[in-house]
XYZ file of C-alpha atoms in Angstrom:
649
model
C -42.312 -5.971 -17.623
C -45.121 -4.562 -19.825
C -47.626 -5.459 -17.650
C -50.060 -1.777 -16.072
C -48.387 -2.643 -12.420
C -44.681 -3.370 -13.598
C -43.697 0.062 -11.890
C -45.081 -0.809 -8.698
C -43.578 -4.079 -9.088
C -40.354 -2.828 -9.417
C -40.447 -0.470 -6.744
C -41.433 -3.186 -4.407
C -38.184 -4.468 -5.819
C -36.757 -1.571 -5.222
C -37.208 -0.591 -1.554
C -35.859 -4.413 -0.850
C -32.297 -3.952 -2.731
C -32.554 -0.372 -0.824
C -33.017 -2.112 2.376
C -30.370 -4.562 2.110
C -28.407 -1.835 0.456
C -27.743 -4.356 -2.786
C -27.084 -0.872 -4.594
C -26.478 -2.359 -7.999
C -29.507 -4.216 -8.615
C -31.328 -1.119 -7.036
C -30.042 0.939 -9.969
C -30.823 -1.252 -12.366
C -34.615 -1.824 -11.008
C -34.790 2.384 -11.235
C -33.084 2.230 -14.680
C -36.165 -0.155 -15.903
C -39.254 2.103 -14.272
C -41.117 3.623 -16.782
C -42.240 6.784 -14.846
C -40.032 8.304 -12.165
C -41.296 10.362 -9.790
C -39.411 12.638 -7.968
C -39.126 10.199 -4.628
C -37.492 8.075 -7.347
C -35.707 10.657 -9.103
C -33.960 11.624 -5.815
C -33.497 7.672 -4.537
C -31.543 7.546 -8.378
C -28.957 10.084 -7.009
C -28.019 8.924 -3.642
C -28.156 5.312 -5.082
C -25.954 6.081 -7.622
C -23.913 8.008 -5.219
C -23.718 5.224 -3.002
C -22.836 2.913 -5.629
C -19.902 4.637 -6.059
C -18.687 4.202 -2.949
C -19.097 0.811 -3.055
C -16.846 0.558 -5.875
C -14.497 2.971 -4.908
C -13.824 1.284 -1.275
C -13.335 -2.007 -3.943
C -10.663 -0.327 -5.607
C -12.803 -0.236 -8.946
C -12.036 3.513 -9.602
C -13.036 3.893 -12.982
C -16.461 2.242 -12.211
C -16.902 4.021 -9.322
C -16.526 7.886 -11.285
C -18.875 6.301 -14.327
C -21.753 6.434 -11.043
C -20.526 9.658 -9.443
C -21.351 10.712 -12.533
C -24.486 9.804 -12.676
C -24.899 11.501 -8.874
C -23.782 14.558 -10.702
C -25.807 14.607 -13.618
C -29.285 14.388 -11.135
C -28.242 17.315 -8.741
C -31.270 17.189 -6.872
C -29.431 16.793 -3.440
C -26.637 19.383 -3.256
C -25.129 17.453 -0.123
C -25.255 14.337 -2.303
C -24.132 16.650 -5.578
C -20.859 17.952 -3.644
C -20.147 14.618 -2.228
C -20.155 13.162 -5.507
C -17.517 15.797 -6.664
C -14.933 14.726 -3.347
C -14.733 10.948 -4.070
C -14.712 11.078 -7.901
C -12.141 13.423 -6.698
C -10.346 10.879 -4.522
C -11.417 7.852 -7.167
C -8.749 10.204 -10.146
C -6.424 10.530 -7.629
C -6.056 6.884 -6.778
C -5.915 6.540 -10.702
C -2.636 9.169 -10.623
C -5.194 11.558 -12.727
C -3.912 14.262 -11.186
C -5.163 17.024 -13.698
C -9.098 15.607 -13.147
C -8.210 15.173 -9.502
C -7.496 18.881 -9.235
C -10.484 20.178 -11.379
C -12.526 17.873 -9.652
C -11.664 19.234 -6.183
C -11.986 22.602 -7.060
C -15.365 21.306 -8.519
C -16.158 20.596 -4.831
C -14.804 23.282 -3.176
C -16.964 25.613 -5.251
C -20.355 23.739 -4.498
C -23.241 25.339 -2.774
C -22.643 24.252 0.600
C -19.471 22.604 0.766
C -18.078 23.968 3.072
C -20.371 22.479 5.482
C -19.357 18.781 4.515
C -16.348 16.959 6.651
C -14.365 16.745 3.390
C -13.961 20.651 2.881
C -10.916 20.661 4.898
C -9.233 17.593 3.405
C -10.358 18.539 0.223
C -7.860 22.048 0.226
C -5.183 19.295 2.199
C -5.911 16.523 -1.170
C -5.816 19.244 -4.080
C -2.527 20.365 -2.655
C -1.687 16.885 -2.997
C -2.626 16.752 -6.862
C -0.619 20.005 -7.746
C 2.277 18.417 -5.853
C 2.230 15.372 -7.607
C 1.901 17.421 -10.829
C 4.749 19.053 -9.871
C 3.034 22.237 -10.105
C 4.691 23.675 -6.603
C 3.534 27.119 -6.542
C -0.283 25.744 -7.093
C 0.780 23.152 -4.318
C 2.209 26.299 -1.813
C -1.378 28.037 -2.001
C -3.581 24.776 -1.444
C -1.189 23.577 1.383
C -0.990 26.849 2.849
C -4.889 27.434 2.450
C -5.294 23.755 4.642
C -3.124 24.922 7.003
C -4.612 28.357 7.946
C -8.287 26.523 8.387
C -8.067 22.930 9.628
C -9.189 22.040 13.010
C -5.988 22.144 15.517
C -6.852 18.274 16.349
C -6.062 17.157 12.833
C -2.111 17.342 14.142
C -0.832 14.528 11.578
C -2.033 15.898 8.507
C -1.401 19.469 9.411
C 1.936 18.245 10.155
C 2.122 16.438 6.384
C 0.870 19.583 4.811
C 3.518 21.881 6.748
C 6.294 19.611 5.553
C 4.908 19.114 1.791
C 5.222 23.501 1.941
C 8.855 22.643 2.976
C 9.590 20.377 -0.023
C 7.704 22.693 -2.375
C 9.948 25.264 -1.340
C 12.462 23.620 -1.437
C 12.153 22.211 -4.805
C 11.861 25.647 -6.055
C 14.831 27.074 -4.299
C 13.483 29.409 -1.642
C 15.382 27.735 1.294
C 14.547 30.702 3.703
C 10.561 29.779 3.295
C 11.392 25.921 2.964
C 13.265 26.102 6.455
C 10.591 28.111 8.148
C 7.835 25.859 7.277
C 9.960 22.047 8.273
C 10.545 23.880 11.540
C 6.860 24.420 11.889
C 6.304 21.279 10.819
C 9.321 20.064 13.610
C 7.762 21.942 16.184
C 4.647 20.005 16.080
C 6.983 16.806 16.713
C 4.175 14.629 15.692
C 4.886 13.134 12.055
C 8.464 12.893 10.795
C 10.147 14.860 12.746
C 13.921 13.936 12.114
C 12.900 14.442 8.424
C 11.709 18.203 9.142
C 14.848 18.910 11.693
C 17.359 17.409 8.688
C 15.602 19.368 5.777
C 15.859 22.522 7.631
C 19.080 21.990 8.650
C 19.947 21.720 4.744
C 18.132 24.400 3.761
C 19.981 26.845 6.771
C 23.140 25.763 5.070
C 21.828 26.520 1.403
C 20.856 30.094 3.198
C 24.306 30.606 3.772
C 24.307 29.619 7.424
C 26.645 26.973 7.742
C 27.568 27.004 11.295
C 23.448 27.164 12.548
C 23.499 23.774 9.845
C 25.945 21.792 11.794
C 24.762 23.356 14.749
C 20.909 21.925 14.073
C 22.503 18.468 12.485
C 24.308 17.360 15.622
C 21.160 17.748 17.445
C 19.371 15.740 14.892
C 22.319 13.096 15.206
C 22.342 13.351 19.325
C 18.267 13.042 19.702
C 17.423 11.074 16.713
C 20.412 8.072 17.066
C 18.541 5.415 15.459
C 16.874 7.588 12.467
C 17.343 7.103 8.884
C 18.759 10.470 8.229
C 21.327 10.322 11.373
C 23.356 8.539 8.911
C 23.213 11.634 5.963
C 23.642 14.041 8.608
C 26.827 12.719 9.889
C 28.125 12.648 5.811
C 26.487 16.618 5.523
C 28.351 18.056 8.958
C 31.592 16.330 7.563
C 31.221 17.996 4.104
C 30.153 21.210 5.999
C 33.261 21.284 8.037
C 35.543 20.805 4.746
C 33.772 24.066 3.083
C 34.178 25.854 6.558
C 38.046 24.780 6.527
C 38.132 22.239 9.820
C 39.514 19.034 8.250
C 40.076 17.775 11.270
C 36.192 17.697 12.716
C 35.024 16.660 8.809
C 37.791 13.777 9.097
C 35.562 12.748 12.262
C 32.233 12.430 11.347
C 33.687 11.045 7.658
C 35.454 7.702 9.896
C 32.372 7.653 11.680
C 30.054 7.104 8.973
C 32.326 3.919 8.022
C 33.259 2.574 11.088
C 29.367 2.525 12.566
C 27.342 2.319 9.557
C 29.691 0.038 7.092
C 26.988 -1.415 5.516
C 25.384 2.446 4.220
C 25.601 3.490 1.007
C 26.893 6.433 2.375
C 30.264 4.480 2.681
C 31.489 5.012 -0.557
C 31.024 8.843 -0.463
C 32.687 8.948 3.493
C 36.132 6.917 2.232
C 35.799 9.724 -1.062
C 35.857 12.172 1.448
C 38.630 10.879 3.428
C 40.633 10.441 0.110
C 40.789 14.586 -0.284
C 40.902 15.386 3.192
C 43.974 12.999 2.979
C 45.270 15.007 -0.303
C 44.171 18.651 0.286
C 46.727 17.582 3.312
C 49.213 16.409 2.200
C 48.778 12.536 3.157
C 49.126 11.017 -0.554
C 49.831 7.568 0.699
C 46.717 7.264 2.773
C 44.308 8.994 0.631
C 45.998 6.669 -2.234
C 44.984 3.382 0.347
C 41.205 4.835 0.526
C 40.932 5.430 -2.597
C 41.619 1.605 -3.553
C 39.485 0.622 -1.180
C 36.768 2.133 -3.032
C 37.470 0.795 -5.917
C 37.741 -2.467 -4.523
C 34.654 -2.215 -2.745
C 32.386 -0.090 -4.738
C 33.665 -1.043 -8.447
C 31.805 0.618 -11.682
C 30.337 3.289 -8.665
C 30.199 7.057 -9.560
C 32.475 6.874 -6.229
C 35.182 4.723 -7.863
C 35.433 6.899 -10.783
C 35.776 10.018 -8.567
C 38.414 7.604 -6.548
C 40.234 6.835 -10.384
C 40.111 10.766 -10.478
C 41.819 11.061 -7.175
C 44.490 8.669 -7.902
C 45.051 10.575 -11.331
C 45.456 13.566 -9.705
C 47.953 12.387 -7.316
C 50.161 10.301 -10.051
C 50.737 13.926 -11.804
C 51.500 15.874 -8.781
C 53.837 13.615 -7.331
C 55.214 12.763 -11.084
C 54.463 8.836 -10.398
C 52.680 8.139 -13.794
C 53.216 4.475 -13.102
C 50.946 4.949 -10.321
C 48.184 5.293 -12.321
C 48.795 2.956 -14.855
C 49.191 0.206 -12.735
C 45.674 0.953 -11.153
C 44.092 1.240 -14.324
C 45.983 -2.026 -15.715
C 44.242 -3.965 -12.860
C 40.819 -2.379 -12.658
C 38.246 -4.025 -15.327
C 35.945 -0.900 -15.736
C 38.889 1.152 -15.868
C 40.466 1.124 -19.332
C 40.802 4.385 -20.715
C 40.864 3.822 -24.155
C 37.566 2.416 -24.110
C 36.161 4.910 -21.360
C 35.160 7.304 -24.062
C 33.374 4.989 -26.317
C 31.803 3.157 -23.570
C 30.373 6.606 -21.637
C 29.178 7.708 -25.350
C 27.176 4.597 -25.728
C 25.690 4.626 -22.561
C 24.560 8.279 -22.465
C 22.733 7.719 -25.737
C 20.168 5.051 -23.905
C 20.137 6.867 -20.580
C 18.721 10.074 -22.913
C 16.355 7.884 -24.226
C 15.195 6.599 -20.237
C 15.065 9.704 -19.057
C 12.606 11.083 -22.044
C 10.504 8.120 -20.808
C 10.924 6.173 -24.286
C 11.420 2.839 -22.903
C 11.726 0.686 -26.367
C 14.385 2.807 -27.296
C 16.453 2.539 -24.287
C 15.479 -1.132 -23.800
C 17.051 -1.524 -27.007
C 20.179 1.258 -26.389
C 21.280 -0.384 -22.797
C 21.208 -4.073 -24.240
C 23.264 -3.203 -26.835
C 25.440 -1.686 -23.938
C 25.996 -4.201 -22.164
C 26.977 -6.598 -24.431
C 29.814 -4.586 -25.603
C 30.855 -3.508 -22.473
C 29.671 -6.349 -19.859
C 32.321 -4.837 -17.990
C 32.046 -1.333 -18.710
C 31.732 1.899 -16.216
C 27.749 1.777 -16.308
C 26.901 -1.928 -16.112
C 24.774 -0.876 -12.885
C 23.056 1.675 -14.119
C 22.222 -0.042 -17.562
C 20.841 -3.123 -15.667
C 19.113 -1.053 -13.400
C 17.252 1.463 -15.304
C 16.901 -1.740 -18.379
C 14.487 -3.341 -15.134
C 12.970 -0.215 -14.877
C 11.837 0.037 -17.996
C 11.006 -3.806 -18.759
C 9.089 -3.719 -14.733
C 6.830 0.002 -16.324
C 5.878 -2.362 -19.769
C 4.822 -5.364 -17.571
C 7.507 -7.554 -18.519
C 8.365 -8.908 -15.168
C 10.208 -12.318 -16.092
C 12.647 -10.073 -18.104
C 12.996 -7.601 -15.407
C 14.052 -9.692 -12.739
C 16.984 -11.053 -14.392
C 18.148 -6.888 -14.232
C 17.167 -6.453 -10.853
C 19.385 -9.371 -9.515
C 22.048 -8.012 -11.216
C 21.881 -4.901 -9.496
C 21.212 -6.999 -5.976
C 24.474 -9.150 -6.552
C 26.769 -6.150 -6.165
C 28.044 -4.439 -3.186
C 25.411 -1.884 -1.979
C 24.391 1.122 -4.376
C 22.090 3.813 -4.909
C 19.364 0.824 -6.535
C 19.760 -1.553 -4.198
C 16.656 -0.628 -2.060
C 14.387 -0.362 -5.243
C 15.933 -3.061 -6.820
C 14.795 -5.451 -3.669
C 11.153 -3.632 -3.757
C 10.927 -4.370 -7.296
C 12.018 -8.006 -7.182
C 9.949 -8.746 -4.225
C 7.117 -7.345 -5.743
C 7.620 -9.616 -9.016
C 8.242 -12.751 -6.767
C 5.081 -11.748 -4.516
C 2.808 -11.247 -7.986
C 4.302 -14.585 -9.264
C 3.015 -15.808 -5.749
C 6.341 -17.185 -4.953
C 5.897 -16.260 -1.798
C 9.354 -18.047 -0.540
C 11.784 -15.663 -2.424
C 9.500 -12.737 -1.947
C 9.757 -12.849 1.605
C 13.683 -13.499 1.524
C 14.036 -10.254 -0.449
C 11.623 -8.513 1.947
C 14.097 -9.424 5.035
C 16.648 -8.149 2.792
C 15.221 -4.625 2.130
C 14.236 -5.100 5.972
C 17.310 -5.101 6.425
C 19.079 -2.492 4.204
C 16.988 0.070 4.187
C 18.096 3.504 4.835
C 14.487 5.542 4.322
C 11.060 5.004 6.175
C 9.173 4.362 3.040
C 10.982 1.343 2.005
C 11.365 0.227 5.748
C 7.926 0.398 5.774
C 7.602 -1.392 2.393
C 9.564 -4.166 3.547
C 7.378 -4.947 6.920
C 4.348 -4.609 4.673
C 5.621 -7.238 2.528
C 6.768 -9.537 5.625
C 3.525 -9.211 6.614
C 1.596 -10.286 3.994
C 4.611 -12.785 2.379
C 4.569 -14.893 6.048
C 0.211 -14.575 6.116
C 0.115 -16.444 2.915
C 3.029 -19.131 4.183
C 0.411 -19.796 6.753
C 3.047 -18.661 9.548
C 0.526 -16.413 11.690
C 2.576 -15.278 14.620
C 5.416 -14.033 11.874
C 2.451 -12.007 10.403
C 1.205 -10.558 13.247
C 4.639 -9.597 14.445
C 5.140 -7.373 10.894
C 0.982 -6.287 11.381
C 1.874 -4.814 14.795
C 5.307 -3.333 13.081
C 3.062 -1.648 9.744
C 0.335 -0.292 12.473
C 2.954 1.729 14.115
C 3.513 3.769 11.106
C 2.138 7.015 11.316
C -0.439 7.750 8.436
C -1.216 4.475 7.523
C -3.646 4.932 4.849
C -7.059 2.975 6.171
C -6.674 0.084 3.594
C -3.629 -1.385 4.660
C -5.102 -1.015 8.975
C -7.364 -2.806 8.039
C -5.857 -5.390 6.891
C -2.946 -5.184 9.253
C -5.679 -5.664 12.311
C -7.252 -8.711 9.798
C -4.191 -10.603 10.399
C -3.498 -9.726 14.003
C -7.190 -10.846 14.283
C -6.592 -13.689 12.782
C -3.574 -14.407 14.833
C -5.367 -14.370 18.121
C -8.410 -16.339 16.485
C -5.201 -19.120 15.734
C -4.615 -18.660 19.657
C -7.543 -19.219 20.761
C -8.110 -15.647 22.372
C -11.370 -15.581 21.053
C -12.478 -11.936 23.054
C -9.210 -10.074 21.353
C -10.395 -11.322 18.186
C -13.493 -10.615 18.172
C -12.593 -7.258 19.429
C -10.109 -6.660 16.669
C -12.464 -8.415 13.804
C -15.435 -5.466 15.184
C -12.836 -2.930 14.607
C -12.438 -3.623 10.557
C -15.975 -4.883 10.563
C -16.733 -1.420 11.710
C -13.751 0.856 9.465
C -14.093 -1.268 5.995
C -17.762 -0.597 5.309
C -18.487 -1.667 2.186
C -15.270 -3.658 1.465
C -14.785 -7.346 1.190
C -12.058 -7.152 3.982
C -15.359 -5.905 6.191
C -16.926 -8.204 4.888
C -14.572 -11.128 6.070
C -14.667 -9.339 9.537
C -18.141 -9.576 9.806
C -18.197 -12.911 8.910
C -15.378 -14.207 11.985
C -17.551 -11.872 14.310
C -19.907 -14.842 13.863
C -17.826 -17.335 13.833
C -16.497 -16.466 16.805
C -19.719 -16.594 18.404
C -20.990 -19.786 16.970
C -17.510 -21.218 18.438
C -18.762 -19.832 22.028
C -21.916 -21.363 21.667
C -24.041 -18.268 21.400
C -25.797 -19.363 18.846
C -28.394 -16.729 18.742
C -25.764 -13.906 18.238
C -23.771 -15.504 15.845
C -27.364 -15.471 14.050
C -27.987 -12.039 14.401
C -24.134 -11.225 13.543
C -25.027 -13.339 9.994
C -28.048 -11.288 9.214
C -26.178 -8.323 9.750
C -23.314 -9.409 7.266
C -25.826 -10.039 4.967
C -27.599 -6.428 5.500
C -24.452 -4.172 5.347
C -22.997 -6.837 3.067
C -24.898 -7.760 0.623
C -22.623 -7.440 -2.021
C -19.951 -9.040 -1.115
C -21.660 -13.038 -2.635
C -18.731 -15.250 -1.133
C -18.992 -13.871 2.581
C -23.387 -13.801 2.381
C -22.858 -17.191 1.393
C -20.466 -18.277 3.695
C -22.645 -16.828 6.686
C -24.979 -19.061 5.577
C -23.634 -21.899 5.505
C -21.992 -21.226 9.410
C -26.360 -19.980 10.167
C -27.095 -23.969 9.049
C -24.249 -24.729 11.252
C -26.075 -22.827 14.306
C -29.707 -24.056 13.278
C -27.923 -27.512 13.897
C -26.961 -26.842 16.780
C -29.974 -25.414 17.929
C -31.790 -28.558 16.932
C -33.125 -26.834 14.501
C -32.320 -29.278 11.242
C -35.429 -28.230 8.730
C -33.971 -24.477 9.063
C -30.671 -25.702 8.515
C -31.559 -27.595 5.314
C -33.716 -25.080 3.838
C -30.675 -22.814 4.551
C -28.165 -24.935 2.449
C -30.547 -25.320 -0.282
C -31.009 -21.958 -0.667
C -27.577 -21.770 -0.933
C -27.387 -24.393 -3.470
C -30.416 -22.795 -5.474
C -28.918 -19.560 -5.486
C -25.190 -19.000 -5.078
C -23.065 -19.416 -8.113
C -19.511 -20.420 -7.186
C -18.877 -23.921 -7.104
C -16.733 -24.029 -3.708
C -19.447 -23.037 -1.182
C -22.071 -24.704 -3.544
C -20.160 -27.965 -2.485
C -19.362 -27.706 0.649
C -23.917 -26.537 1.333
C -23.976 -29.714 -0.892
C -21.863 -31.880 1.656
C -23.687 -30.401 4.691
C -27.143 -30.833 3.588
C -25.984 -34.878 2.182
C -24.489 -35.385 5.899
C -27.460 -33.871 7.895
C -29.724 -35.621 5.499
C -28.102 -39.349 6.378
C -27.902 -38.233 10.026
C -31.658 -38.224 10.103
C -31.979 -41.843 8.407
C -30.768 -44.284 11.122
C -32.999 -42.542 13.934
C -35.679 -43.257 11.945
C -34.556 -46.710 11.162
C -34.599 -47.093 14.957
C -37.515 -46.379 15.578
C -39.908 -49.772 16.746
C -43.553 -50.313 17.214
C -44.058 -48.238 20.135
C -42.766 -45.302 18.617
C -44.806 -45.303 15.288
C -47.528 -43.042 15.482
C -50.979 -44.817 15.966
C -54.501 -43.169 14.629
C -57.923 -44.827 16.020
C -59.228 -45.975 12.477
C -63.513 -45.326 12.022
C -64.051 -49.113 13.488
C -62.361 -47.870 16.706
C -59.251 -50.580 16.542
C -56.082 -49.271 16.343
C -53.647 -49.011 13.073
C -50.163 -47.946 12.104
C -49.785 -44.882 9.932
C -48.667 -46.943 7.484
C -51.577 -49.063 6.857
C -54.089 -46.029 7.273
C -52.147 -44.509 4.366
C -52.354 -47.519 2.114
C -56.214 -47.915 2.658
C -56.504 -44.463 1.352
C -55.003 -45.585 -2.194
């Protein structure tokens, strides 16, 4: 390294990591030149930059900012400067660092010429994001609203994202005449959650003060949206509308409704409430007394069954039936009275602690709870938010035993997160058997898109790693329906339906779908993979020559990735072989052997070079007299090889 020409050494060095775009060596060759030129100086950036990326599309987020950094700190390209800003940007983002996101954003935004780069727009869409996720709605109103004003008119789905994120920030902060204009914009555009927008507006027209236009817009919702996850909540909301505007009769309606098509909603509880005071505001003790019981039957330690206890309460005094209320009491475990008080006090005192985020505290506060009360009011929500706490500290064997509490009840507010945590643990545990029973569970159950969503995503990946394929590609096809799929998770949704129809033997669709990730995870080891099958494929068909060229180009754009490079080479032996070509193949598996470190695909180039090796021995074991090759010695008579090598000794 000392040595007058170890710069031009390493720049030799250099252009070939370059080349094969082996970015991390590449740095390190520019780290070790003694003199850099300018060329070099600008090389360092974009190297750097591209680095980044590398690590970023690897999820390696805090790695990946350490070399935007260095980007940044050798702003000699300004295009290469600003991009640097956007996906350290995106990289504290992905880390929930949603103060540096924002600054970092703005950091972009404000560069010489960014508004020329592709990411300007998403950039205003992504630091409305940040302020959103800070919580900071005003900042997240102005960013949104900024977005929406300049975006191109073809980027429908996230204009339609921002529109409805102006909603919720209005929303959030009360101004229901603003949050209802924007989810109709956002409704209008019908392109991206559209029952969502129609039911949020509706809402917020009610808040307004315009009850009649909210029932009006909900019963088109419920007509045009039958199967969507808030048909359900709008049904409840125009039943609890029509109580405020007097009509017991239509609330009554939609209330039995609810019930009768949706019984297994957790919406139930709050319909039969319902129908409990319709039944006593008219008069009908006896039947709002019979719902009632039913919810506490049904729905037991429920904020539902106490307002049901309430009800009951209320009806023993007016009807001067005291015994009515003491016999419900006397047979309802959570119900005792006299220890009602006590029990709510201890309770509150860990929920404080929860909700201030001190988790040892309340840890300690709800077990305590529930083992003097392991029948008291708030066993659910103890157990719940206990998991809660024990899943955020990474104590997942603990937290499981909480989270099946909560999933042996009748259906509650936790029962969807309670199934997404537990499947989650199971999945991490790689029990992939109960994960996937809890995923067709939530499947099942769930009443919002996200965990719907959630639930296929774990089906899909649950059944992949049970080896059950056509499951798998069933969910894949399910998850690539969602709209705004972030690219990730297509990608590896088309892996699997990919692999699916390489299982089937439709070798073109594969191929086809393989190209596709090949093409959209640049830089990932899921490309990677892609790029490796898009040989495979063709090594299967015989095109031996392609499948070559398909190898060199996974090794080119993926040079990183070790495992997949080394792979390819192993299947480019398999194609020199069948070629005919067997001193290419072995030089190809020793190589491999030589050079790659993992001890898998070391032994399996080890295998394949032993077996071509003995393959070779028997032919020329076979071979006789005539085929031995014959040299005319300096007397003129014939001799074998053999003996014209041995009178050379």
């Amino acid at each position: 390294p000392k040595t007058p020409r170890a710069d031009e050494a390493f720049k030799y060095l250099l252009n070939v990591f370059i080349t094969t775009r082996n970015y991390k060596d590449a740095l390190t060759v520019m780290e070790n030149i003694g003199k850099r030129d300018k060329s070099i100086e600008y090389a360092y950036q974009k190297v750097a930059y591209y680095r980044g990326i590398d690590l970023y599309n690897t999820y390696q987020f805090k790695d990946a900012i350490e070399h935007f950094d260095k980007a940044i700190a050798n702003p000699l390209d300004k295009s290469v400067t600003a991009q640097s800003y956007y996906w350290k940007g995106e990289a504290q983002f992905a880390m929930k660092r949603y103060d540096d996101a924002a600054e970092t954003y703005k950091k972009f935004l404000f560069e010489p010429g960014a508004a020329a780069q592709d990411e300007y727009f998403t950039a205003n869409y992504n630091l409305g994001y940040a302020f959103f996720k800070k919580r900071s709605y005003a900042e997240a109103i102005t960013w949104f609203r900024k977005y929406a004003s300049i975006t191109p008119v073809e980027d429908n789905k996230k204009l339609n994202d921002a529109l409805l994120r102006i909603g919720d920030s209005y929303f959030l902060t009360r101004d229901f005449t603003n949050a209802a204009d924007f989810y109709g914009q956002a409704a209008r555009i019908r392109v991206l959650n559209t029952d969502y927008a129609l039911y949020q507006r509706a809402l917020c027209l009610g808040l307004a003060g315009d009850k009649t236009k909210k029932i009006t817009e909900l019963e088109s919702l419920v007509k045009n949206f039958p199967n969507s996850f808030y048909a359900i909540d709008s049904k409840f909301e125009i039943g609890r509308t029509y109580i405020e505007l007097g009509n017991n009769e239509n609330a009554m309606k939609y209330f039995k409704s609810v019930v009768t098509e949706h019984p297994g909603s957790k919406v139930v509880s709050r319909a039969l409430v319902m129908q409990g005071v319709i039944y006593y505001n008219t008069d009908q003790n006896e039947k709002a007394i019979a719902v009632y019981k039913q919810v506490l039957k049904d729905f037991p330690g429920s904020p539902q069954a106490n307002e049901a206890l309430k009800g009951i309460k209320e009806i023993s005094i007016q009807t001067g039936r005291p015994e009515l209320y003491s016999e419900v009491i006397e047979n309802t475990p959570f119900a005792n009275v006299s220890r009602a008080s006590l029990d709510s006090t201890h309770y509150v005192s860990a929920e404080g602690l929860y909700l201030k985020g001190e988790c040892d505290g309340a840890i300690t506060g709800f077990t305590s709870y529930l083992q003097k009360y392991p029948e008291g009011i708030f066993t659910l929500h103890s157990n719940f938010y206990m998991a809660e706490c024990l899943y955020n500290k990474n104590q997942f064997d603990k937290a499981i035993v909480n989270y099946e509490f909560v999933l042996e009840k009748p259906k509650n507010i936790f029962t969807e997160k309670s199934l997404a945590k537990a499947a989650a643990i199971y999945y991490q545990k790689k029990d992939y058997f109960e994960a996937r029973k809890l995923f067709e569970r939530l499947e099942k159950q769930s009443e919002f898109p996200q965990f719907l969503t959630d639930a296929r995503i774990g089906l899909m990946r649950t059944n992949y790693r049970l080896d059950n394929l056509d499951a798998a590609k069933g969910f894949a096809d399910k998850v690539l329906m969602r709209e705004n799929l972030p690219k990730a998770l297509e990608n590896e949704a088309t892996l699997i339906q990919a692999k699916s129809a390489l299982k089937s033997n439709d070798l073109e669709l594969a191929f086809t779908k393989f190209e596709t990730v090949a093409g959209n995870a640049r830089s990932t080891a899921v490309g990677a993979e892609a790029k490796y099958f898009m040989a495979y494929i063709r090594y299967v068909q015989q095109q031996f020559n392609v499948s070559e060229k398909e190898i060199f180009a996974l090794a080119e754009k993926f040079s990183a990735f070790d495992y997949w490079v080394a792979k390819g080479f192993i299947l480019l032996a398999d194609n020199y072989v069948a070629m005919g070509d067997a001193f290419q193949a072995k030089h190809t598996l020793q190589s491999i052997i030589d050079n790659y470190e993992g001890e898998e695909l070391k032994n399996v180039a080890k295998d394949k070079l032993r077996i071509l090796v003995e393959s070779e021995k028997p032919a020329q074991e076979r071979k006789g007299p005539e085929d031995i090759e014959i040299e005319m010695g300096s007397d003129g008579n014939k001799k074998n090889k053999a003996e014209g090598d041995q009178s050379n000794d």
